[in-house]
Coordinates of C-alpha atoms in Angstrom, one line a residue:
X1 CA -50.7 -33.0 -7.1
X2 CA -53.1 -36.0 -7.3
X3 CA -54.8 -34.9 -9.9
X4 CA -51.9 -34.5 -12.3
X5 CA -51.1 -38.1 -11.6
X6 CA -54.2 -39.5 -12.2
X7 CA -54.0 -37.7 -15.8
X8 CA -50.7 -39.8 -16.1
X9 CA -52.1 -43.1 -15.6
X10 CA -55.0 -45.2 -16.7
X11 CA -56.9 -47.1 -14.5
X12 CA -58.0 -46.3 -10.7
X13 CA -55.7 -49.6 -9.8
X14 CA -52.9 -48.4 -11.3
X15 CA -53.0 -44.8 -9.9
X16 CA -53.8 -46.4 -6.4
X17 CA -50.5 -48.7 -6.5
X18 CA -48.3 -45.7 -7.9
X19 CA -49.8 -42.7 -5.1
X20 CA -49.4 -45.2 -2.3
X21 CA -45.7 -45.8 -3.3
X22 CA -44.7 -42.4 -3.8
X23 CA -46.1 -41.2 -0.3
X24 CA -44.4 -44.3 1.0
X25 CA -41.3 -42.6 -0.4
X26 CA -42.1 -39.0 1.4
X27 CA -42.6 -40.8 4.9
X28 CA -39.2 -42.4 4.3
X29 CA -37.7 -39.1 3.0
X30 CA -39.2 -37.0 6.1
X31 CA -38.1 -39.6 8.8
X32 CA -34.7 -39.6 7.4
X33 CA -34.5 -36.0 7.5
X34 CA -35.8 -36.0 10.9
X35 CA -32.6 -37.7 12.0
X36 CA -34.8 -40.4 13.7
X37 CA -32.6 -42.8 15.4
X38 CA -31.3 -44.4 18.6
X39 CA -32.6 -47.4 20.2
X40 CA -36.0 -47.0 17.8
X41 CA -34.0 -47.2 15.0
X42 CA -34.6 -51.2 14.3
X43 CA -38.6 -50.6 14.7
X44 CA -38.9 -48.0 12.7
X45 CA -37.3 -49.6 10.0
X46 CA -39.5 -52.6 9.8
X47 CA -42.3 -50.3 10.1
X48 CA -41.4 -48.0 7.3
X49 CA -40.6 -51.4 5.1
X50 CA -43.9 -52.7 6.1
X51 CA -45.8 -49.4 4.6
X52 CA -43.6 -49.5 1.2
X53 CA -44.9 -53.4 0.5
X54 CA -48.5 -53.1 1.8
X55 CA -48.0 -49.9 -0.8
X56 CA -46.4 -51.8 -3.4
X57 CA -49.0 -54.8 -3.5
X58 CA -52.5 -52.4 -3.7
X59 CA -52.9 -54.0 -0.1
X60 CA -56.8 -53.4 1.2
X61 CA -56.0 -55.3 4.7
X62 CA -55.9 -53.1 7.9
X63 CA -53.2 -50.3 7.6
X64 CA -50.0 -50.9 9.2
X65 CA -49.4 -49.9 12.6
X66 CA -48.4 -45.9 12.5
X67 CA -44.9 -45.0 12.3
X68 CA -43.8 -42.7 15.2
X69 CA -40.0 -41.3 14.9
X70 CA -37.7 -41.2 17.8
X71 CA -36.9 -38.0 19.2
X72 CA -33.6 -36.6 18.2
X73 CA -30.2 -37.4 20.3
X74 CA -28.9 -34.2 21.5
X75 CA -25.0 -34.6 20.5
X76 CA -23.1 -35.3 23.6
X77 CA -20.5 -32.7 22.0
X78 CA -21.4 -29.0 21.7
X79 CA -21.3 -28.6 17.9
X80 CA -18.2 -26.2 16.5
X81 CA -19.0 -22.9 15.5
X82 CA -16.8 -21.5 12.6
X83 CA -14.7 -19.2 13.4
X84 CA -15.9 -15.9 11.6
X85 CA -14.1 -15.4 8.2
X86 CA -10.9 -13.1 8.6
X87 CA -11.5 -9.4 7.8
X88 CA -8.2 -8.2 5.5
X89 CA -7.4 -5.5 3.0
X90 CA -5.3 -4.6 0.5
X91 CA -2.5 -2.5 1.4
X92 CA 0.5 -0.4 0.1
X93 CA 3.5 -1.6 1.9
X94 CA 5.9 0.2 0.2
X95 CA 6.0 3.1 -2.6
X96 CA 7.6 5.6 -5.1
X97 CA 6.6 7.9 -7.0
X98 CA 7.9 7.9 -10.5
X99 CA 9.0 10.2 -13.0
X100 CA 9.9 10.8 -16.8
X101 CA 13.4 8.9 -17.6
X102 CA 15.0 9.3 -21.2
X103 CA 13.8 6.4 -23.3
X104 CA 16.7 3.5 -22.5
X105 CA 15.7 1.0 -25.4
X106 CA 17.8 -1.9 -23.8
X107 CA 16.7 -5.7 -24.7
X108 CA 15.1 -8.7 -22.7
X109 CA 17.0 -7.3 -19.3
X110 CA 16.7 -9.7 -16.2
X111 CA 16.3 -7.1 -12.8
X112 CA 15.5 -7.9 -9.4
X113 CA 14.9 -4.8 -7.0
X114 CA 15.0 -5.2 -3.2
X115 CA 12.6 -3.1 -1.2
X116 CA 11.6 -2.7 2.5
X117 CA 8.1 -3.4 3.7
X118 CA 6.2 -1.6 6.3
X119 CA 3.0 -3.6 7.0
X120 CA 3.5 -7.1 6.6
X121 CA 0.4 -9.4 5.2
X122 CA -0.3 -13.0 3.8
X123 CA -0.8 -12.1 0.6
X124 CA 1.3 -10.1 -2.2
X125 CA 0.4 -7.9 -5.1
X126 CA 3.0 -5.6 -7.1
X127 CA 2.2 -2.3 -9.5
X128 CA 3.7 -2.1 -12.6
X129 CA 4.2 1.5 -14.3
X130 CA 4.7 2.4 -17.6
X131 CA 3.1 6.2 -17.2
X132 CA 5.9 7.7 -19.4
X133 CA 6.6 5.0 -21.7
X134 CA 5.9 6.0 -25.8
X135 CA 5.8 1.9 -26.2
X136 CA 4.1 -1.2 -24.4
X137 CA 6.2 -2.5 -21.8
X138 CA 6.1 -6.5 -21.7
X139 CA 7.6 -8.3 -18.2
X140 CA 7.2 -11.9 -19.1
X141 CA 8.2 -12.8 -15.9
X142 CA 7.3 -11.2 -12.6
X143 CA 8.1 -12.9 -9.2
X144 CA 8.4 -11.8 -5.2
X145 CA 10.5 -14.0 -3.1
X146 CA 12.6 -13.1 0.6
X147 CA 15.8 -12.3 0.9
X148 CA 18.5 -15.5 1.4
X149 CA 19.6 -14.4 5.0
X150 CA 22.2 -17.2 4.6
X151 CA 24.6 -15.1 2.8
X152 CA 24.4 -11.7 3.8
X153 CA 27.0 -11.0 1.2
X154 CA 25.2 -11.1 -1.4
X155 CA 22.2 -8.5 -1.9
X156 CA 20.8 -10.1 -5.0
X157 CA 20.1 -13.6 -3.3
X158 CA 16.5 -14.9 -2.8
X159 CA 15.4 -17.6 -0.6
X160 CA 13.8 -20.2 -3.3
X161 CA 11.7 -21.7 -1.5
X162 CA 9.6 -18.3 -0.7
X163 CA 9.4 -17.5 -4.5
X164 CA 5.9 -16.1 -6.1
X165 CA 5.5 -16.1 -9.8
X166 CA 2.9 -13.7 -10.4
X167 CA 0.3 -13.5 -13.0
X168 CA -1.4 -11.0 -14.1
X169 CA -5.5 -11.1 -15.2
X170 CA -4.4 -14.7 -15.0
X171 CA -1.3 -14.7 -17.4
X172 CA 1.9 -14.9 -17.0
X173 CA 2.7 -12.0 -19.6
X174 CA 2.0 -8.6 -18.0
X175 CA 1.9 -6.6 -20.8
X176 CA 1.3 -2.6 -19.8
X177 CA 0.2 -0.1 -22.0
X178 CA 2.2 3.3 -22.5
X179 CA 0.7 5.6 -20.2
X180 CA -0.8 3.2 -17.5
X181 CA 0.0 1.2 -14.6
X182 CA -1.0 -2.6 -13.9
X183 CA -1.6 -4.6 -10.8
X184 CA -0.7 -7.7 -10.4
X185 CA -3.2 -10.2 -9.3
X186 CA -2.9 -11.7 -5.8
X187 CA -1.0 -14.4 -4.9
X188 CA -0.5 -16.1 -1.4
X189 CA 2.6 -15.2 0.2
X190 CA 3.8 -14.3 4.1
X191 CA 5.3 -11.0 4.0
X192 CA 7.1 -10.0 7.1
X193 CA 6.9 -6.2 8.5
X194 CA 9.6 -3.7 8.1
X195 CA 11.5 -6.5 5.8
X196 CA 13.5 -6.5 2.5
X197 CA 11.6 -8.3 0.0
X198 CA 12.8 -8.7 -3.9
X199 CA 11.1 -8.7 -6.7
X200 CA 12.2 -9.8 -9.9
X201 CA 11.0 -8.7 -13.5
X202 CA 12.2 -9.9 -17.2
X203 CA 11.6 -8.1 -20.1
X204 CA 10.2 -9.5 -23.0
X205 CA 12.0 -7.4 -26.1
X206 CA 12.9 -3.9 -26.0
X207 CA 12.0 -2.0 -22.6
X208 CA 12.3 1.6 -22.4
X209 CA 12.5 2.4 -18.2
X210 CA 10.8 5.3 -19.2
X211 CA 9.2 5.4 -15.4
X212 CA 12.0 5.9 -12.9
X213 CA 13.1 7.9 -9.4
X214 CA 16.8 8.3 -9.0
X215 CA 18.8 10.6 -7.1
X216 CA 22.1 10.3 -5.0
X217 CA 20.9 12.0 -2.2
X218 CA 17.9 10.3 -1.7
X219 CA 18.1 6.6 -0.1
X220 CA 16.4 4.2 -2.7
X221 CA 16.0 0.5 -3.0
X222 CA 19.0 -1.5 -4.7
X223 CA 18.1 -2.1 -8.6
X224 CA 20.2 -5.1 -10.2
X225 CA 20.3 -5.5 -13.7
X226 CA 21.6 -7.7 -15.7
X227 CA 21.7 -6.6 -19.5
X228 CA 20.2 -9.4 -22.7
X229 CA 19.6 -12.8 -20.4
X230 CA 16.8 -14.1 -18.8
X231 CA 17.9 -15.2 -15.1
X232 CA 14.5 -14.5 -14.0
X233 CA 14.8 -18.1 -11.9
X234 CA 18.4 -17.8 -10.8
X235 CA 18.5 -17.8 -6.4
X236 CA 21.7 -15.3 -7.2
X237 CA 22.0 -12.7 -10.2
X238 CA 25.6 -11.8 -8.3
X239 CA 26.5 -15.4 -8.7
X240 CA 24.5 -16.3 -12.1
X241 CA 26.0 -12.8 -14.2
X242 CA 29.2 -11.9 -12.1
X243 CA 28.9 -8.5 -14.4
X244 CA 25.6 -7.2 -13.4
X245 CA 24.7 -3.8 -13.0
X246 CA 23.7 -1.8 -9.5
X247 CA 21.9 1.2 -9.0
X248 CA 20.0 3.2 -6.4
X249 CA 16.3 4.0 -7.5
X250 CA 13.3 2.7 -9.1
X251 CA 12.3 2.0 -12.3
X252 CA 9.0 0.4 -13.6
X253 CA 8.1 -1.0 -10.4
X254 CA 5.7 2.0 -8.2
X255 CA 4.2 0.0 -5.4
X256 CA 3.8 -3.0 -3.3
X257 CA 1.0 -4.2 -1.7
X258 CA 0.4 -7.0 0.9
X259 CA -2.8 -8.7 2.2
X260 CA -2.9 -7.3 5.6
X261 CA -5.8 -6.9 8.3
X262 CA -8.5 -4.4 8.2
X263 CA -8.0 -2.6 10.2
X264 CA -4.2 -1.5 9.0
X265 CA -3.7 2.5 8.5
X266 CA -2.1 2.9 5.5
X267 CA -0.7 6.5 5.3
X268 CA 0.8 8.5 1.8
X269 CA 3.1 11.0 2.2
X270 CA 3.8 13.4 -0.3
X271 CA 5.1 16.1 -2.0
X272 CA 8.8 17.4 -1.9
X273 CA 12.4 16.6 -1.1
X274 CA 12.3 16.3 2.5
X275 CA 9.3 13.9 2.2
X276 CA 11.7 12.3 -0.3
X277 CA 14.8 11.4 2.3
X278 CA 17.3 14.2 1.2
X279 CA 19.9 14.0 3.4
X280 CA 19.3 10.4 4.8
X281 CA 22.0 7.9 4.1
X282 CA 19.8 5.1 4.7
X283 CA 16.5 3.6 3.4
X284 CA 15.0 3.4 6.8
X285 CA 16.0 6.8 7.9
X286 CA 13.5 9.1 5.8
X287 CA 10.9 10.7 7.8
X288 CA 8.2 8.4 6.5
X289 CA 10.6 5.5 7.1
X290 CA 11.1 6.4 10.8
X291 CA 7.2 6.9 11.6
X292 CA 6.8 3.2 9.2
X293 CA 9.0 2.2 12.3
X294 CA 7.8 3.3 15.2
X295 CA 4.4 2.2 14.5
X296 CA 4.6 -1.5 13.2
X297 CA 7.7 -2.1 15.9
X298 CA 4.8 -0.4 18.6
X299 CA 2.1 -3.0 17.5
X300 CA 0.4 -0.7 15.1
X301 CA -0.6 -1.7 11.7
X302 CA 0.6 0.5 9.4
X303 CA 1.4 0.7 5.7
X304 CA 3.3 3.4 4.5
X305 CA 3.6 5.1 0.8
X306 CA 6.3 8.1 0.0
X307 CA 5.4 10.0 -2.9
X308 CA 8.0 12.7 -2.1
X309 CA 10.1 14.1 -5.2
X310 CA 12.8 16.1 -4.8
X311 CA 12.2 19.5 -6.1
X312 CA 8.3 19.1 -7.1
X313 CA 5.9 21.6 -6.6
X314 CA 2.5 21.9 -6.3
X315 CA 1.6 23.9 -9.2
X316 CA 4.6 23.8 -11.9
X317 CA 6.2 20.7 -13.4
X318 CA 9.3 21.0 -11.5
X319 CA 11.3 17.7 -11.3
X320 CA 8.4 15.5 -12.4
X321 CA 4.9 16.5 -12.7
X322 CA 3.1 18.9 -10.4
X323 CA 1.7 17.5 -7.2
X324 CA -1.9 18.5 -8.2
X325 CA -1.6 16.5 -12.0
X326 CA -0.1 13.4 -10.3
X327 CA -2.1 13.2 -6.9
X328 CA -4.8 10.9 -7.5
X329 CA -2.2 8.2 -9.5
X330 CA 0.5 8.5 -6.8
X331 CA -1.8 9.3 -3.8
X332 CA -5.5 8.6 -4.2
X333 CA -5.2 5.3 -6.3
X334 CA -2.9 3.8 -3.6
X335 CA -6.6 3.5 -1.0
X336 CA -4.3 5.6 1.8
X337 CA -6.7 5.6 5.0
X338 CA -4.6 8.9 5.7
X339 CA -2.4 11.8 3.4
X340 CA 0.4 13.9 5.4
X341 CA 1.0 16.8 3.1
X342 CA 4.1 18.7 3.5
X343 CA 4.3 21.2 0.6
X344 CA 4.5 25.0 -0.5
X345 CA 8.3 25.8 -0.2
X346 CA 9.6 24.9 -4.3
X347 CA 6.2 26.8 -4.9
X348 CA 7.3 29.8 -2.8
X349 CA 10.4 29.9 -4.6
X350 CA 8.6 29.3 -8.3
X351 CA 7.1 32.9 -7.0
X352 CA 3.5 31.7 -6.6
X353 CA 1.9 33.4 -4.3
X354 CA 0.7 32.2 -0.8
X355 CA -3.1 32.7 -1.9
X356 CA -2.3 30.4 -4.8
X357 CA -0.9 27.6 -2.9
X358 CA -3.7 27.2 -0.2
X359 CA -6.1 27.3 -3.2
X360 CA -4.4 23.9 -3.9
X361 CA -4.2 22.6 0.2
X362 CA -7.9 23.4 -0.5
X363 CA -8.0 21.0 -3.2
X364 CA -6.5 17.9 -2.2
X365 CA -7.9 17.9 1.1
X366 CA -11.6 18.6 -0.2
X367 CA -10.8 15.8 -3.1
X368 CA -9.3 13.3 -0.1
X369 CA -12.1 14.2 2.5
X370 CA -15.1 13.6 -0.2
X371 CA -13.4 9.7 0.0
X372 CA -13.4 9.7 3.5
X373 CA -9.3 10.2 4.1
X374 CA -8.3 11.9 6.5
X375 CA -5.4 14.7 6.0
X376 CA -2.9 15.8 7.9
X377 CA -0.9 19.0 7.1
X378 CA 2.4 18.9 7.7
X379 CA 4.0 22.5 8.8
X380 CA 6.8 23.5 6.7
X381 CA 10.1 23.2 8.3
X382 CA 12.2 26.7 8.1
X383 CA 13.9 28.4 5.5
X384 CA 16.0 31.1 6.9
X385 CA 19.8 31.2 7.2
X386 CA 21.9 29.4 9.8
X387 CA 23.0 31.3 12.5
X388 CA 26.4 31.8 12.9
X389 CA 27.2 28.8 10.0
X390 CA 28.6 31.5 7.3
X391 CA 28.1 31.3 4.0
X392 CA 27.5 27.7 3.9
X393 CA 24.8 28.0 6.3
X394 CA 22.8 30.6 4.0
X395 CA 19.8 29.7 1.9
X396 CA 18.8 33.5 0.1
X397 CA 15.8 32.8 1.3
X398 CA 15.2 35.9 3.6
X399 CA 17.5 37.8 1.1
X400 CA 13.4 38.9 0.2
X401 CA 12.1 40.5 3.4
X402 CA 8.5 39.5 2.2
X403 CA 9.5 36.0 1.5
X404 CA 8.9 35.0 5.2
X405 CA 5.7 36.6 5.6
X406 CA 4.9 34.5 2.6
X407 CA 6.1 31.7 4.2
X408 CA 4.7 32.6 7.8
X409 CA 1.2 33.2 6.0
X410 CA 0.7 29.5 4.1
X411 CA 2.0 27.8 8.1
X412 CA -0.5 29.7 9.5
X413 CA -3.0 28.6 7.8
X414 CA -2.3 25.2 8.1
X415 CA -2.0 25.5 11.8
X416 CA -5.7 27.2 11.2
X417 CA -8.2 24.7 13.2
X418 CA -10.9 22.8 10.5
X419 CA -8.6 22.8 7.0
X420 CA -6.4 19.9 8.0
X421 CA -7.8 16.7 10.2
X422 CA -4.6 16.9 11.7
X423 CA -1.7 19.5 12.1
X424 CA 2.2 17.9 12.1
X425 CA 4.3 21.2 13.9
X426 CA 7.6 20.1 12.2
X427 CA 9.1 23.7 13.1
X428 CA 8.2 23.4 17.0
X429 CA 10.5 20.5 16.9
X430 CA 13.6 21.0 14.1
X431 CA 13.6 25.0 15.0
X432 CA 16.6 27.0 16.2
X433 CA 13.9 28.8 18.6
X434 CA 16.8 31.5 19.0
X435 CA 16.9 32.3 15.6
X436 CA 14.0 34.9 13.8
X437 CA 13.2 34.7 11.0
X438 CA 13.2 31.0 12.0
X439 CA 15.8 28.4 10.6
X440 CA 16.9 24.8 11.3
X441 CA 18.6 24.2 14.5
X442 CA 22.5 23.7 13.9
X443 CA 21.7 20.0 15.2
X444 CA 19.9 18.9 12.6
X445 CA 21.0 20.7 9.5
X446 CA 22.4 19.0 6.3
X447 CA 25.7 21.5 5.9
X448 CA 25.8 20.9 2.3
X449 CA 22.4 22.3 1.6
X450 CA 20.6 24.3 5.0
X451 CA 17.2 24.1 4.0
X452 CA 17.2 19.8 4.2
X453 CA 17.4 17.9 7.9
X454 CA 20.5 15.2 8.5
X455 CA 19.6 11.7 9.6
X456 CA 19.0 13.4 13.3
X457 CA 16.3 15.9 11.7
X458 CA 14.2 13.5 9.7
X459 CA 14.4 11.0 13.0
X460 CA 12.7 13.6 15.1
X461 CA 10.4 14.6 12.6
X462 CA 9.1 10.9 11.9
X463 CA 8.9 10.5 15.5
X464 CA 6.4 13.6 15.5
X465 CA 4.4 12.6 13.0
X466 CA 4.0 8.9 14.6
X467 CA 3.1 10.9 18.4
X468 CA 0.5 13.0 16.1
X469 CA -1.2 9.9 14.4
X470 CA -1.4 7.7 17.1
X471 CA -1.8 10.4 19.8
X472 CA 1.5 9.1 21.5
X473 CA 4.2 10.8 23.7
X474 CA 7.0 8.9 22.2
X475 CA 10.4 10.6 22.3
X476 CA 13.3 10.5 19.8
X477 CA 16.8 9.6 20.4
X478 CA 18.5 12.6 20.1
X479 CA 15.8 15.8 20.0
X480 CA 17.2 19.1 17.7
X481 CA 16.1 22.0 20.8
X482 CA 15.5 22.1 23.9
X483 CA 11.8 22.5 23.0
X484 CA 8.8 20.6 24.7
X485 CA 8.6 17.2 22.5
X486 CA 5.7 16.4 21.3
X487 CA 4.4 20.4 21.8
X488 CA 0.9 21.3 22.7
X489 CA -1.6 21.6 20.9

């Protein structure tokens, strides 16, 4: 280093004056990082300003008397350690799956949709579809806000001051391609568990709601419309457009996710009408619904997805796509730490054969596995007729004598140890165990169609799937036999 300054500078003097300076400088610069201090802290700094003038001047006196820093205080305070940065996730707290819908072509709608949560989080993201649309789908307004519990009346009012507008990739416009989804970004937000939470969209020009799920007999979220105004930013639509529109189901909207903690389970089930919630009159009384609330009321973490459609199959495009075309969009892509599967009857019926169905059980628990989910197969609940019910109580099913065998052959294999991570036995518990071939006890039968489980039914079999998950004994409120609840293994 000296010898770049002396190639700086001309005259030995001069270079003298300017080295002794700038080591001057260092001393001061090493004390002070030294943090030398206390009671020497006067001395020191005569001494040190002593060394910068001798410095200054070219002194050639006697050097000054040597600088010696003070130890350190030791802080009569333990310092505060940080606490370690919060582990958290993103993770679906609620979920459709969607469908074709005949193009709708209505113009710069205003619709809020109220959903239910299952994990809560701190954070709020929403997923957009647009899957089926032939156009792109503009929202030029997207927001999340709670529920006004002051006025119970009125399902379409929001709570202001809890109000998210949402961007998304940092605009304000959310403009969504046809045939893709979009997620919005994240935005800070307390989302309670196993809460209604509303989200509100307007349309910027011509929307199709190409994307939807609807059926009567399936419990779906509220959807309020209200048809060529923007009242994106009204607390009430009910009280803003007295002559909006109500239905029940899903359109455009697929998924909900919240900011939760790590370690949160976040479980998709899918496939087929009973996942669905046939024959539930309530949005909280599907299957996955019940198992959303035993865990997160239990002190479990738990998101929960339904991707259940009522009449789908595995193989055909039956009422929506097949289960195999649409499982990584409405299963994979949703980051489940777990899949129930609970499929194989619409395919029985569609006449595919049982060796063709476990070919597909194959797939999607090979595909799930290679990401490190765990699967669960879910036993398929019976078929047969109901005893002593009539006609109403007959299904056709085992009109075929090798239709149960069929049946019995694709349970058994799920039941088989090694192809699932998990076995659901939704039979053992929702049987008539008097009845061969097997059928729904009389308990927990929807009359109208014998083959789908009542409010009772589903409640037993979300109960079952929460004992299997969480390796619990819980019971449920009103069991369909007299069997041993949960059974052994």
């Amino acid at each position: 280093m000296k010898r770049k300054f002396e190639t700086l500078f001309v005259g030995q003097a001069l270079f003298k004056t300017v080295w002794r300076t700038a080591w001057a400088t260092v001393v001061v610069g090493a004390l002070a990082a030294c943090g030398g201090g206390g009671g020497n802290d006067n001395a020191n700094a005569a001494a040190i300003a002593a060394v910068v003038a001798a410095n200054a001047a070219g002194s050639s006196g006697p050097p000054p008397p040597a600088v010696v820093p003070a130890p350190p205080v030791e802080p009569s305070v333990p310092t505060e350690v940080a606490p370690p940065e919060k582990k958290t996730k993103w993770a679906t707290t609620w979920q459709v799956a969607l469908y074709r819908n005949i193009p709708q072509n209505e113009n710069s709608d205003t619709v809020r949709m109220r959903i239910r949560t299952s994990v809560g989080g701190e954070g709020v993201r929403i997923r957009l579809s647009n899957v089926f649309g032939t156009a792109t789908m503009r929202v030029d307004h997207a927001s999340v806000a709670l529920p006004d519990d002051g006025d119970a009346s009125d399902p379409t009012a929001i709570d202001l001051g809890t109000r998210k507008v949402l961007t998304f990739n940092g605009k304000t416009l959310a403009e969504v391609p046809a045939g893709t989804e979009l997620l919005s970004d994240p935005v800070s937000m307390n989302v309670p568990k196993l809460s209604d939470l509303l989200i509100t969209l307007h349309f910027q020009g011509s929307t199709q709601y190409a994307d939807m799920h609807m059926e009567s007999a399936v419990p779906l979220p509220r959807y309020f419309v209200v048809r060529k105004r923007d009242v994106s930013g009204e607390a009430s639509i009910k009280a803003a457009a007295p002559n909006y529109q109500t239905y029940d189901g899903a359109f455009s909207l697929s998924e909900v996710k919240v900011l939760a903690p790590a370690q949160a389970r976040v479980v998709i089930a899918m496939s087929e009408s009973i996942t669905a919630g046939f024959g539930a009159k309530d949005i909280q009384e599907p299957w996955p619904a019940v198992l959303s609330k035993l865990a997160n009321s239990n002190g479990e973490l738990l998101g929960v997805g339904n991707a259940g459609i009522s009449g789908n199959a595995m193989i055909s495009f039956e009422n929506g796509p097949s289960l195999r075309s649409r499982f990584e969009r409405d299963v994979l892509s949703r980051d489940p730490t777990d899949i129930v599967i609970l499929a194989g009857d619409n395919d029985l019926n569609q006449r595919k054969t049982p060796d063709q169905i476990i070919e597909h059980y194959k797939y999607f628990v090979e595909t799930a596995r290679a990401r490190k989910i765990k699967v669960y197969g879910g036993v398929n609940t019976p078929i047969g007729n109901i005893p002593g019910i009539g006609e109403a109580g007959r299904t056709g099913f085992v009109d075929d004598p090798t239709n149960y065998g069929k049946w019995l052959k694709i349970n058994e294999w799920i039941k088989t140890p090694g192809n699932f991570d998990g076995v659901i036995d939704f039979p053992a518990v929702v049987s008539n165990p008097a009845s061969m071939p097997l059928a729904l006890s009389s308990d927990c039968y929807m009359p109208s169609s014998p083959i789908h489980l009542n409010t009772r039914g589903l409640d037993v079999m979300g109960t079952l799937a929460y004992d299997v998950l969480y390796g619990k004994k819980e019971k449920p409120a009103a069991p369909c036999n007299g069997l041993e609840f949960p059974p052994s293994n």
